[in-house]
Amino acid sequence: MLDTSNRTEEIMKSVAIIGGGVAGMEAAARLSKCGHAVTIIERNEQLGGRLNQWHALFPARKPALPLLMSLKQGISDGVNVIINAHITGIEKNEDGFAIMLNKNRVVTANTLLLTTGFDIFEAERKEEYGYGIYDNVITSVDLEQVFRSGKPIQTAGGKTPKRIGFVHCVGSRDEKAGNLHCSKVCCVTAVKQAIEVKEMLPSSEVFLYYMDLRMFGRHFEELYKEAQFKHSIQFIRARLSEAFENPDGSLQIRIEDTLLAKPLKMSLDMLVLMVGIQPPKKAGNILDMLKLERDTDGFVLQEDQYVSPFKTKIPGLYCAGGVTGPKTIEETLTEARAVAAEISEYLGRRRINYAGQEQYVMEL
Amino acid sequence: MINFGYKIQADRQVDYDAGNHRIFDFVRKSEPSIDWCMSCGTCASACTASASTEYSLCRLILNARRGMEDEILKSVYRCRFCGKCINACPRGVNTRNIVYLMQLAVTKISKHEI
Ligand code: SF4
Ligand code: SF4
Ligand code: SF4
């Protein structure tokens, strides 16, 4: 239908983004550049999400901070940011969405993008690995904090660890832990962190206990080879059943060395658990408010994995990033750019005619 | 000795702390490509000695890594130095030289040189 009768000015179309992490910030920057009014709604005090937890990023081991700065730069001009926001309700109406926040605030928007991210597996739940029980068992997230702090790596007793082990797939590929899926990023993170440990403590021995090494991404295999060749990091194909603490605070582990088909025991000074990515629980109530369906793995169900991966059943509601499954930062950024293009296209269709200009006004 | 009709099973367990890693260290010093090994087993599947005996170069490298000298002694002399494994290895590990150096290390150990 050709419509020339409506002689109003173009009105700015609005997007609300829930979750100011990597996906949310990148999508916000792109949408803002396209001329849309963008509001980021962030639960925490600061933007950046998980990126705030990382010191250096795989595979090139670039520091995380410059990326964070560039994402912040991208939204510095014109994007409205609400921090410390708690969503109390979301309504869908004719124009789009009304998002109710604490302090009686309401954000209205024509489209809503969910970039609420993922949760990290709580290592305490694998009690047999001793996190929270043995002092020298830490998680990959804890280790990243040590790197960020610039402090030396030390055991709980203040000693320099001589032997450090990394356990892959903690809370991933483990149906008893409630997660059948592979978290995708922890294999390469383990290799990255092992190299970083070796660089800080060259005389230490570092072991990785893996079920499969999933070095799927570009330059990941090179990183693996570098770990082997440059740093003599040892890869033992095994899955830890249990860790024990020795009286001196060091650890004893027993694994099946599946390549030799023999049980193997060894002592370690420190054990790092590669905690996995799991479907959001904290942000779960937002998903519930919107009655979003979950996929079999607990992440948000995409309308179609290939054709419309960002769409949901609700028109105008999009999802991107970790909310639809484990993703690398690279993949998350790509998704953010793609979803921004898709939202722009969707909003473009709703454009009301310029006076005198002929434009199609399409049905929603 | 009285035969009670049972025997004590040898411990199959790999005790990493008790292992002696001198053979691995000796090999690595002159043949650092041993660290490229990713235990894929292609060498063993190409190896003529592996076809008819318990020998496996892939496992030999692992046993050296774990410090299992007894296991190395059991099979290190089975290699015929034909070199098929070198062509097979996807990582470019200088496999034949590794076996050669392992044999050399065993000789040196017997002479108390390492
Ligand atoms: S990426 Fe690796 S460590 Fe992580 S869940 Fe998958 S296989 Fe396990
Ligand atoms: S050189 Fe030795 S290990 Fe290699 S294929 Fe020949 S017999 Fe097997
Ligand atoms: S083929 Fe090469 S990488 Fe594979 S097990 Fe043999 S030596 Fe190792």
Short mmCIF file of C-alpha atoms and ligand atoms in Angstrom, two decimals:
data_model
loop_
_atom_site.label_atom_id
_atom_site.label_comp_id
_atom_site.label_asym_id
_atom_site.label_seq_id
_atom_site.Cartn_x
_atom_site.Cartn_y
_atom_site.Cartn_z
CA MET A 1 0.00 0.00 0.00
CA LEU A 2 1.39 3.35 -1.01
CA ASP A 3 0.66 5.95 1.59
CA THR A 4 1.28 9.65 0.97
CA SER A 5 -1.46 11.01 3.18
CA ASN A 6 0.47 10.83 6.43
CA ARG A 7 2.52 14.02 6.52
CA THR A 8 4.29 13.75 9.84
CA GLU A 9 7.98 14.15 10.66
CA GLU A 10 10.05 11.04 11.05
CA ILE A 11 9.98 10.07 14.66
CA MET A 12 12.96 8.54 16.33
CA LYS A 13 12.53 4.89 17.03
CA SER A 14 13.61 3.55 20.34
CA VAL A 15 15.37 0.43 21.53
CA ALA A 16 15.75 -0.74 25.09
CA ILE A 17 18.63 -3.10 25.78
CA ILE A 18 18.58 -5.16 28.94
CA GLY A 19 22.14 -6.10 29.90
CA GLY A 20 25.11 -3.79 29.40
CA GLY A 21 27.77 -6.39 28.76
CA VAL A 22 29.71 -6.99 25.57
CA ALA A 23 26.65 -7.77 23.43
CA GLY A 24 24.52 -4.98 24.84
CA MET A 25 27.18 -2.29 24.52
CA GLU A 26 28.16 -3.21 20.99
CA ALA A 27 24.54 -3.43 19.80
CA ALA A 28 23.79 -0.11 21.51
CA ALA A 29 26.65 1.62 19.73
CA ARG A 30 25.55 0.33 16.32
CA LEU A 31 21.88 1.12 16.85
CA SER A 32 22.71 4.57 18.10
CA LYS A 33 24.83 5.22 14.99
CA CYS A 34 21.81 4.20 12.90
CA GLY A 35 19.87 7.05 14.50
CA HIS A 36 17.78 5.17 17.02
CA ALA A 37 17.20 6.22 20.60
CA VAL A 38 18.91 3.59 22.71
CA THR A 39 18.64 2.91 26.42
CA ILE A 40 20.81 0.35 28.17
CA ILE A 41 19.36 -1.08 31.36
CA GLU A 42 22.10 -2.58 33.51
CA ARG A 43 21.65 -4.40 36.81
CA ASN A 44 25.15 -3.69 38.10
CA GLU A 45 26.91 -0.51 39.01
CA GLN A 46 29.12 -0.62 35.94
CA LEU A 47 28.84 -1.63 32.32
CA GLY A 48 30.98 -4.31 30.75
CA GLY A 49 29.48 -7.45 32.25
CA ARG A 50 31.84 -10.42 32.25
CA LEU A 51 34.51 -8.44 30.50
CA ASN A 52 35.22 -6.80 33.85
CA GLN A 53 36.34 -10.18 35.15
CA TRP A 54 38.93 -10.90 32.48
CA HIS A 55 42.52 -9.88 32.40
CA ALA A 56 43.54 -11.02 28.93
CA LEU A 57 41.51 -12.51 26.11
CA PHE A 58 42.15 -15.65 24.10
CA PRO A 59 43.57 -16.50 21.65
CA ALA A 60 45.93 -13.55 21.14
CA ARG A 61 45.98 -12.80 24.88
CA LYS A 62 45.12 -9.17 24.29
CA PRO A 63 44.32 -7.28 27.47
CA ALA A 64 40.58 -6.99 28.13
CA LEU A 65 40.71 -3.37 29.21
CA PRO A 66 41.18 -1.71 25.77
CA LEU A 67 38.19 -3.62 24.42
CA LEU A 68 36.13 -2.48 27.38
CA MET A 69 37.26 1.09 26.79
CA SER A 70 36.41 0.94 23.11
CA LEU A 71 32.96 -0.47 23.87
CA LYS A 72 32.40 2.36 26.35
CA GLN A 73 33.64 4.85 23.77
CA GLY A 74 31.09 3.47 21.31
CA ILE A 75 28.16 4.34 23.55
CA SER A 76 29.56 7.56 24.97
CA ASP A 77 27.62 9.72 22.53
CA GLY A 78 23.87 9.59 22.82
CA VAL A 79 23.18 6.23 24.44
CA ASN A 80 21.12 6.50 27.57
CA VAL A 81 22.48 4.24 30.32
CA ILE A 82 20.62 3.25 33.47
CA ILE A 83 22.73 1.41 36.02
CA ASN A 84 21.72 -0.31 39.26
CA ALA A 85 18.45 -1.09 37.56
CA HIS A 86 16.11 -3.75 38.82
CA ILE A 87 13.35 -4.72 36.51
CA THR A 88 10.04 -5.20 38.25
CA GLY A 89 7.86 -5.79 35.24
CA ILE A 90 7.73 -5.75 31.45
CA GLU A 91 4.60 -4.99 29.44
CA LYS A 92 4.07 -5.50 25.75
CA ASN A 93 1.82 -2.95 24.14
CA GLU A 94 0.99 -1.70 20.66
CA ASP A 95 3.99 0.57 20.46
CA GLY A 96 6.44 -1.89 21.85
CA PHE A 97 7.46 -2.42 25.44
CA ALA A 98 7.20 -0.71 28.78
CA ILE A 99 9.90 -1.77 31.22
CA MET A 100 9.23 -0.98 34.84
CA LEU A 101 12.27 -0.34 37.04
CA ASN A 102 12.96 0.23 40.69
CA LYS A 103 12.45 3.79 41.95
CA ASN A 104 9.24 3.84 39.90
CA ARG A 105 11.01 4.41 36.66
CA VAL A 106 9.58 3.29 33.32
CA VAL A 107 11.46 2.87 30.06
CA THR A 108 9.38 2.63 26.93
CA ALA A 109 10.77 1.40 23.65
CA ASN A 110 9.61 0.15 20.27
CA THR A 111 11.90 -2.81 20.45
CA LEU A 112 13.55 -4.72 23.23
CA LEU A 113 16.89 -6.48 23.02
CA LEU A 114 17.87 -8.99 25.66
CA THR A 115 21.59 -9.31 26.18
CA THR A 116 21.45 -10.58 29.73
CA GLY A 117 24.25 -13.07 29.25
CA PHE A 118 24.95 -16.33 30.98
CA ASP A 119 25.75 -17.59 34.46
CA ILE A 120 28.99 -19.22 35.57
CA PHE A 121 28.74 -22.64 37.14
CA GLU A 122 29.05 -22.51 40.93
CA ALA A 123 32.10 -24.64 41.59
CA GLU A 124 30.95 -25.46 45.14
CA ARG A 125 28.34 -27.67 43.57
CA LYS A 126 31.01 -30.13 42.55
CA GLU A 127 31.82 -30.85 46.15
CA GLU A 128 34.21 -33.68 45.24
CA TYR A 129 36.61 -31.10 43.76
CA GLY A 130 36.79 -29.27 47.07
CA TYR A 131 36.13 -25.69 46.04
CA GLY A 132 35.29 -23.72 49.16
CA ILE A 133 36.55 -26.62 51.25
CA TYR A 134 40.24 -26.92 50.32
CA ASP A 135 42.14 -23.66 50.34
CA ASN A 136 44.20 -24.37 47.25
CA VAL A 137 41.33 -25.13 44.92
CA ILE A 138 40.36 -22.06 42.92
CA THR A 139 38.32 -21.40 39.78
CA SER A 140 39.38 -20.02 36.42
CA VAL A 141 37.50 -16.82 37.33
CA ASP A 142 39.50 -16.52 40.58
CA LEU A 143 42.74 -17.04 38.68
CA GLU A 144 41.82 -14.27 36.26
CA GLN A 145 41.33 -11.99 39.28
CA VAL A 146 44.85 -12.85 40.42
CA PHE A 147 46.18 -11.91 36.99
CA ARG A 148 44.23 -8.66 37.13
CA SER A 149 45.55 -7.82 40.57
CA GLY A 150 49.14 -8.04 39.34
CA LYS A 151 50.03 -9.95 42.47
CA PRO A 152 52.13 -13.11 42.38
CA ILE A 153 50.42 -16.49 42.22
CA GLN A 154 50.57 -18.02 45.66
CA THR A 155 49.09 -20.91 47.52
CA ALA A 156 46.79 -20.19 50.44
CA GLY A 157 49.84 -20.68 52.68
CA GLY A 158 51.70 -17.90 50.84
CA LYS A 159 54.08 -20.19 48.97
CA THR A 160 54.93 -20.22 45.28
CA PRO A 161 53.16 -23.25 43.80
CA LYS A 162 55.42 -25.76 42.06
CA ARG A 163 52.69 -27.84 40.50
CA ILE A 164 49.42 -26.52 39.23
CA GLY A 165 46.63 -28.54 37.67
CA PHE A 166 43.69 -27.35 35.57
CA VAL A 167 40.50 -29.40 35.49
CA HIS A 168 38.47 -28.99 32.32
CA CYS A 169 34.68 -29.27 32.02
CA VAL A 170 33.76 -28.31 35.60
CA GLY A 171 29.98 -28.16 35.52
CA SER A 172 29.93 -28.69 31.76
CA ARG A 173 29.30 -31.94 29.91
CA ASP A 174 28.11 -33.21 33.24
CA GLU A 175 24.47 -34.19 33.44
CA LYS A 176 24.69 -34.66 37.19
CA ALA A 177 25.64 -31.00 37.40
CA GLY A 178 22.61 -30.27 35.23
CA ASN A 179 24.56 -29.32 32.12
CA LEU A 180 24.84 -31.61 29.15
CA HIS A 181 26.35 -28.95 26.93
CA CYS A 182 29.97 -27.95 26.32
CA SER A 183 30.74 -24.43 27.48
CA LYS A 184 32.95 -23.94 24.47
CA VAL A 185 35.36 -21.34 25.83
CA CYS A 186 36.98 -23.12 28.78
CA CYS A 187 39.35 -25.38 26.82
CA VAL A 188 41.08 -22.45 25.20
CA THR A 189 40.84 -20.43 28.42
CA ALA A 190 42.62 -23.24 30.27
CA VAL A 191 45.40 -23.24 27.69
CA LYS A 192 45.66 -19.45 27.86
CA GLN A 193 45.74 -19.41 31.65
CA ALA A 194 48.25 -22.28 31.79
CA ILE A 195 50.59 -20.28 29.56
CA GLU A 196 50.13 -17.20 31.73
CA VAL A 197 50.92 -19.22 34.86
CA LYS A 198 54.03 -20.64 33.20
CA GLU A 199 55.17 -17.18 32.20
CA MET A 200 54.81 -15.98 35.76
CA LEU A 201 56.30 -19.14 37.26
CA PRO A 202 58.65 -20.62 34.64
CA SER A 203 59.95 -23.37 36.90
CA SER A 204 56.49 -24.64 37.80
CA GLU A 205 54.93 -27.75 36.29
CA VAL A 206 51.50 -27.26 34.77
CA PHE A 207 49.03 -30.02 33.95
CA LEU A 208 45.72 -29.88 32.13
CA TYR A 209 43.21 -32.67 32.66
CA TYR A 210 40.90 -32.73 29.68
CA MET A 211 38.25 -35.04 28.24
CA ASP A 212 38.55 -33.58 24.74
CA LEU A 213 40.48 -30.52 23.73
CA ARG A 214 38.06 -28.35 21.84
CA MET A 215 40.35 -25.96 20.04
CA PHE A 216 37.74 -24.97 17.50
CA GLY A 217 38.52 -21.34 16.87
CA ARG A 218 40.96 -19.56 14.69
CA HIS A 219 44.47 -19.56 16.23
CA PHE A 220 43.37 -21.81 19.09
CA GLU A 221 45.40 -24.78 17.84
CA GLU A 222 48.47 -22.55 17.63
CA LEU A 223 47.94 -21.60 21.24
CA TYR A 224 47.73 -25.28 22.18
CA LYS A 225 50.95 -26.02 20.36
CA GLU A 226 52.62 -23.02 21.97
CA ALA A 227 51.56 -24.34 25.38
CA GLN A 228 53.14 -27.69 24.60
CA PHE A 229 56.26 -26.54 22.88
CA LYS A 230 57.20 -23.24 24.41
CA HIS A 231 55.99 -23.94 27.94
CA SER A 232 56.09 -27.74 28.26
CA ILE A 233 52.58 -27.74 29.64
CA GLN A 234 51.34 -31.29 30.04
CA PHE A 235 48.00 -32.44 28.71
CA ILE A 236 46.60 -35.52 30.39
CA ARG A 237 43.43 -36.98 28.99
CA ALA A 238 41.39 -37.62 32.08
CA ARG A 239 38.45 -36.46 34.10
CA LEU A 240 38.98 -35.89 37.79
CA SER A 241 36.71 -37.84 40.09
CA GLU A 242 37.87 -36.44 43.41
CA ALA A 243 40.55 -34.24 44.95
CA PHE A 244 41.95 -34.75 48.44
CA GLU A 245 43.81 -32.40 50.72
CA ASN A 246 47.11 -33.44 52.27
CA PRO A 247 47.88 -32.35 55.85
CA ASP A 248 50.23 -29.66 54.50
CA GLY A 249 47.44 -28.14 52.41
CA SER A 250 48.69 -29.52 49.11
CA LEU A 251 46.35 -31.65 47.07
CA GLN A 252 46.27 -35.23 45.95
CA ILE A 253 44.40 -36.25 42.86
CA ARG A 254 43.63 -39.58 41.31
CA ILE A 255 42.58 -39.80 37.71
CA GLU A 256 42.36 -42.38 34.97
CA ASP A 257 45.08 -41.64 32.45
CA THR A 258 42.81 -42.69 29.63
CA LEU A 259 45.51 -42.68 26.95
CA LEU A 260 47.58 -45.14 28.96
CA ALA A 261 44.46 -46.84 30.33
CA LYS A 262 45.87 -46.72 33.85
CA PRO A 263 44.97 -44.95 37.04
CA LEU A 264 47.33 -42.11 37.88
CA LYS A 265 47.92 -40.28 41.12
CA MET A 266 49.86 -37.13 41.70
CA SER A 267 50.21 -34.30 44.15
CA LEU A 268 49.57 -30.67 43.28
CA ASP A 269 50.03 -27.37 45.06
CA MET A 270 47.08 -25.74 43.39
CA LEU A 271 44.05 -26.86 41.42
CA VAL A 272 42.20 -24.58 39.01
CA LEU A 273 38.64 -25.52 38.08
CA MET A 274 37.55 -24.48 34.59
CA VAL A 275 34.03 -23.47 35.50
CA GLY A 276 31.52 -23.63 32.69
CA ILE A 277 28.88 -21.37 31.25
CA GLN A 278 25.29 -22.13 32.10
CA PRO A 279 21.84 -20.72 31.41
CA PRO A 280 21.00 -17.56 33.34
CA LYS A 281 19.34 -17.94 36.69
CA LYS A 282 19.73 -14.40 38.00
CA ALA A 283 18.31 -12.93 34.80
CA GLY A 284 15.82 -15.77 34.69
CA ASN A 285 12.96 -13.72 36.08
CA ILE A 286 13.24 -11.32 33.13
CA LEU A 287 12.95 -14.24 30.76
CA ASP A 288 9.98 -15.47 32.75
CA MET A 289 8.27 -12.07 32.68
CA LEU A 290 8.45 -12.23 28.93
CA LYS A 291 7.40 -15.90 28.99
CA LEU A 292 10.37 -16.76 26.82
CA GLU A 293 10.74 -20.40 26.02
CA ARG A 294 13.96 -22.17 26.92
CA ASP A 295 15.75 -24.60 24.65
CA THR A 296 16.62 -28.12 25.83
CA ASP A 297 19.89 -26.82 27.30
CA GLY A 298 18.15 -24.10 29.30
CA PHE A 299 19.30 -21.17 27.16
CA VAL A 300 16.69 -19.03 25.40
CA LEU A 301 15.04 -20.73 22.47
CA GLN A 302 15.85 -19.04 19.19
CA GLU A 303 13.07 -18.76 16.62
CA ASP A 304 15.27 -20.57 14.12
CA GLN A 305 18.94 -21.32 14.65
CA TYR A 306 19.84 -20.49 11.07
CA VAL A 307 17.18 -18.19 9.63
CA SER A 308 16.29 -15.99 12.59
CA PRO A 309 18.61 -16.72 15.48
CA PHE A 310 17.93 -13.43 17.29
CA LYS A 311 14.17 -13.48 17.05
CA THR A 312 11.78 -14.78 19.65
CA LYS A 313 8.10 -15.55 19.43
CA ILE A 314 7.32 -11.98 20.49
CA PRO A 315 7.50 -9.42 17.65
CA GLY A 316 10.01 -6.71 18.43
CA LEU A 317 11.83 -8.76 21.05
CA TYR A 318 15.35 -9.87 20.21
CA CYS A 319 18.04 -11.86 21.99
CA ALA A 320 21.77 -11.94 21.40
CA GLY A 321 24.98 -13.06 23.07
CA GLY A 322 25.30 -15.46 25.96
CA VAL A 323 21.58 -15.60 26.65
CA THR A 324 21.26 -17.98 23.70
CA GLY A 325 24.21 -20.19 24.59
CA PRO A 326 27.94 -20.21 25.33
CA LYS A 327 29.83 -17.88 23.03
CA THR A 328 33.26 -16.37 22.64
CA ILE A 329 33.61 -12.59 22.85
CA GLU A 330 34.33 -12.55 19.14
CA GLU A 331 31.08 -14.37 18.40
CA THR A 332 29.16 -12.19 20.82
CA LEU A 333 30.40 -9.03 19.11
CA THR A 334 29.43 -10.43 15.72
CA GLU A 335 25.96 -11.26 17.01
CA ALA A 336 25.60 -7.78 18.47
CA ARG A 337 26.37 -6.20 15.11
CA ALA A 338 24.03 -8.55 13.30
CA VAL A 339 21.14 -8.03 15.70
CA ALA A 340 21.62 -4.27 15.47
CA ALA A 341 21.21 -4.49 11.70
CA GLU A 342 18.12 -6.64 12.11
CA ILE A 343 16.53 -4.31 14.67
CA SER A 344 17.29 -1.33 12.45
CA GLU A 345 15.57 -3.04 9.59
CA TYR A 346 12.57 -3.82 11.78
CA LEU A 347 12.33 -0.25 13.04
CA GLY A 348 12.83 1.12 9.55
CA ARG A 349 9.67 -0.56 8.45
CA ARG A 350 7.77 1.35 11.06
CA ARG A 351 9.00 4.71 9.83
CA ILE A 352 6.27 7.25 9.35
CA ASN A 353 6.47 9.28 6.21
CA TYR A 354 8.26 12.51 5.78
CA ALA A 355 5.96 15.20 4.59
CA GLY A 356 5.75 14.98 0.85
CA GLN A 357 7.90 11.90 0.57
CA GLU A 358 6.53 8.69 -0.69
CA GLN A 359 7.31 5.75 1.50
CA TYR A 360 5.84 2.39 2.11
CA VAL A 361 4.36 2.00 5.50
CA MET A 362 4.47 -1.64 6.15
CA GLU A 363 2.37 -3.64 8.49
CA LEU A 364 4.07 -4.88 11.60
CA MET B 1 57.26 -71.02 49.17
CA ILE B 2 53.83 -72.34 49.98
CA ASN B 3 51.41 -71.79 47.15
CA PHE B 4 48.24 -70.34 48.61
CA GLY B 5 46.57 -70.38 45.22
CA TYR B 6 46.59 -66.64 44.72
CA LYS B 7 49.12 -64.08 43.73
CA ILE B 8 49.59 -60.42 44.52
CA GLN B 9 48.70 -58.22 41.57
CA ALA B 10 51.36 -55.78 40.49
CA ASP B 11 50.31 -52.16 41.06
CA ARG B 12 49.04 -50.82 37.74
CA GLN B 13 48.80 -47.30 39.03
CA VAL B 14 50.94 -44.54 37.62
CA ASP B 15 52.48 -42.72 40.56
CA TYR B 16 53.56 -39.47 38.99
CA ASP B 17 55.44 -38.23 42.04
CA ALA B 18 57.44 -41.45 42.27
CA GLY B 19 58.23 -41.52 38.55
CA ASN B 20 61.67 -40.80 37.21
CA HIS B 21 61.52 -38.28 34.40
CA ARG B 22 65.18 -38.36 33.43
CA ILE B 23 64.59 -40.24 30.14
CA PHE B 24 62.04 -37.66 29.04
CA ASP B 25 64.26 -34.79 30.09
CA PHE B 26 67.24 -36.31 28.27
CA VAL B 27 65.25 -36.75 25.06
CA ARG B 28 63.69 -33.32 25.23
CA LYS B 29 67.07 -31.67 25.56
CA SER B 30 68.24 -32.81 22.12
CA GLU B 31 64.86 -33.40 20.51
CA PRO B 32 62.45 -30.70 21.68
CA SER B 33 59.90 -31.78 19.08
CA ILE B 34 58.79 -34.42 21.61
CA ASP B 35 56.70 -31.63 23.15
CA TRP B 36 54.68 -31.32 19.94
CA CYS B 37 53.24 -34.81 20.46
CA MET B 38 49.48 -34.73 21.00
CA SER B 39 49.08 -38.46 21.56
CA CYS B 40 47.09 -39.03 18.41
CA GLY B 41 48.61 -42.45 17.79
CA THR B 42 49.15 -42.05 14.05
CA CYS B 43 52.79 -43.08 14.48
CA ALA B 44 51.76 -46.30 16.19
CA SER B 45 49.19 -47.12 13.57
CA ALA B 46 51.80 -46.69 10.81
CA CYS B 47 54.46 -48.64 12.68
CA THR B 48 55.41 -52.14 11.53
CA ALA B 49 56.59 -53.10 15.00
CA SER B 50 53.25 -52.07 16.51
CA ALA B 51 51.38 -54.39 14.19
CA SER B 52 52.91 -57.53 15.66
CA THR B 53 54.03 -56.56 19.17
CA GLU B 54 52.85 -54.56 22.16
CA TYR B 55 55.03 -51.68 20.99
CA SER B 56 53.52 -48.24 20.51
CA LEU B 57 55.59 -45.11 20.06
CA CYS B 58 52.65 -42.98 21.14
CA ARG B 59 52.50 -44.84 24.46
CA LEU B 60 56.28 -44.85 24.77
CA ILE B 61 56.27 -41.05 24.71
CA LEU B 62 53.50 -40.98 27.32
CA ASN B 63 55.36 -43.43 29.55
CA ALA B 64 58.45 -41.26 29.30
CA ARG B 65 56.36 -38.24 30.29
CA ARG B 66 54.94 -40.09 33.27
CA GLY B 67 58.37 -41.31 34.33
CA MET B 68 57.55 -45.00 33.86
CA GLU B 69 61.02 -46.40 33.20
CA ASP B 70 59.99 -50.06 33.51
CA GLU B 71 57.41 -49.58 30.81
CA ILE B 72 59.96 -47.91 28.55
CA LEU B 73 62.40 -50.77 29.01
CA LYS B 74 59.71 -53.27 28.06
CA SER B 75 59.38 -51.94 24.55
CA VAL B 76 61.96 -49.35 23.56
CA TYR B 77 64.14 -51.91 21.75
CA ARG B 78 61.34 -53.11 19.52
CA CYS B 79 61.80 -50.22 17.11
CA ARG B 80 63.33 -51.15 13.72
CA PHE B 81 64.19 -47.54 12.83
CA CYS B 82 62.32 -47.82 9.58
CA GLY B 83 61.10 -44.25 9.91
CA LYS B 84 57.51 -44.79 8.78
CA CYS B 85 56.30 -42.97 11.87
CA ILE B 86 58.09 -39.76 10.85
CA ASN B 87 56.05 -39.56 7.67
CA ALA B 88 52.86 -40.36 9.55
CA CYS B 89 53.11 -37.82 12.37
CA PRO B 90 50.84 -34.81 11.70
CA ARG B 91 52.75 -32.61 14.12
CA GLY B 92 56.17 -33.15 12.60
CA VAL B 93 57.58 -34.85 15.68
CA ASN B 94 61.00 -36.34 14.92
CA THR B 95 59.75 -39.69 16.11
CA ARG B 96 62.59 -41.99 15.11
CA ASN B 97 65.16 -39.79 16.79
CA ILE B 98 63.03 -39.88 19.93
CA VAL B 99 63.23 -43.67 20.08
CA TYR B 100 66.94 -43.51 19.34
CA LEU B 101 67.48 -41.00 22.15
CA MET B 102 65.39 -43.08 24.53
CA GLN B 103 67.60 -46.08 23.84
CA LEU B 104 70.64 -43.89 24.36
CA ALA B 105 69.21 -42.66 27.65
CA VAL B 106 68.65 -46.25 28.80
CA THR B 107 72.29 -47.06 27.95
CA LYS B 108 73.48 -43.99 29.82
CA ILE B 109 71.39 -44.91 32.85
CA SER B 110 72.95 -48.36 32.87
CA LYS B 111 76.37 -46.69 32.82
CA HIS B 112 75.23 -44.33 35.59
CA GLU B 113 75.84 -41.39 33.29
CA ILE B 114 72.41 -39.87 33.85
S1 SF4 C 1 35.27 -26.08 26.11
FE1 SF4 C 1 36.52 -27.76 26.81
S2 SF4 C 1 36.59 -27.50 29.04
FE2 SF4 C 1 34.87 -26.30 28.29
S3 SF4 C 1 33.13 -27.65 28.47
FE3 SF4 C 1 33.88 -27.82 26.37
S4 SF4 C 1 35.28 -29.56 26.42
FE4 SF4 C 1 34.93 -28.93 28.54
S1 SF4 C 2 60.95 -46.08 13.20
FE1 SF4 C 2 60.41 -47.45 14.89
S2 SF4 C 2 58.61 -46.51 15.80
FE2 SF4 C 2 58.87 -45.60 13.78
S3 SF4 C 2 57.58 -46.82 12.45
FE3 SF4 C 2 59.62 -47.68 12.33
S4 SF4 C 2 59.62 -49.27 13.90
FE4 SF4 C 2 57.85 -48.00 14.32
S1 SF4 C 3 51.95 -39.32 15.37
FE1 SF4 C 3 53.14 -37.65 16.25
S2 SF4 C 3 51.70 -36.48 17.48
FE2 SF4 C 3 50.73 -38.45 17.02
S3 SF4 C 3 51.26 -39.73 18.79
FE3 SF4 C 3 52.82 -40.08 17.26
S4 SF4 C 3 54.44 -38.63 17.74
FE4 SF4 C 3 52.64 -37.96 18.83
#
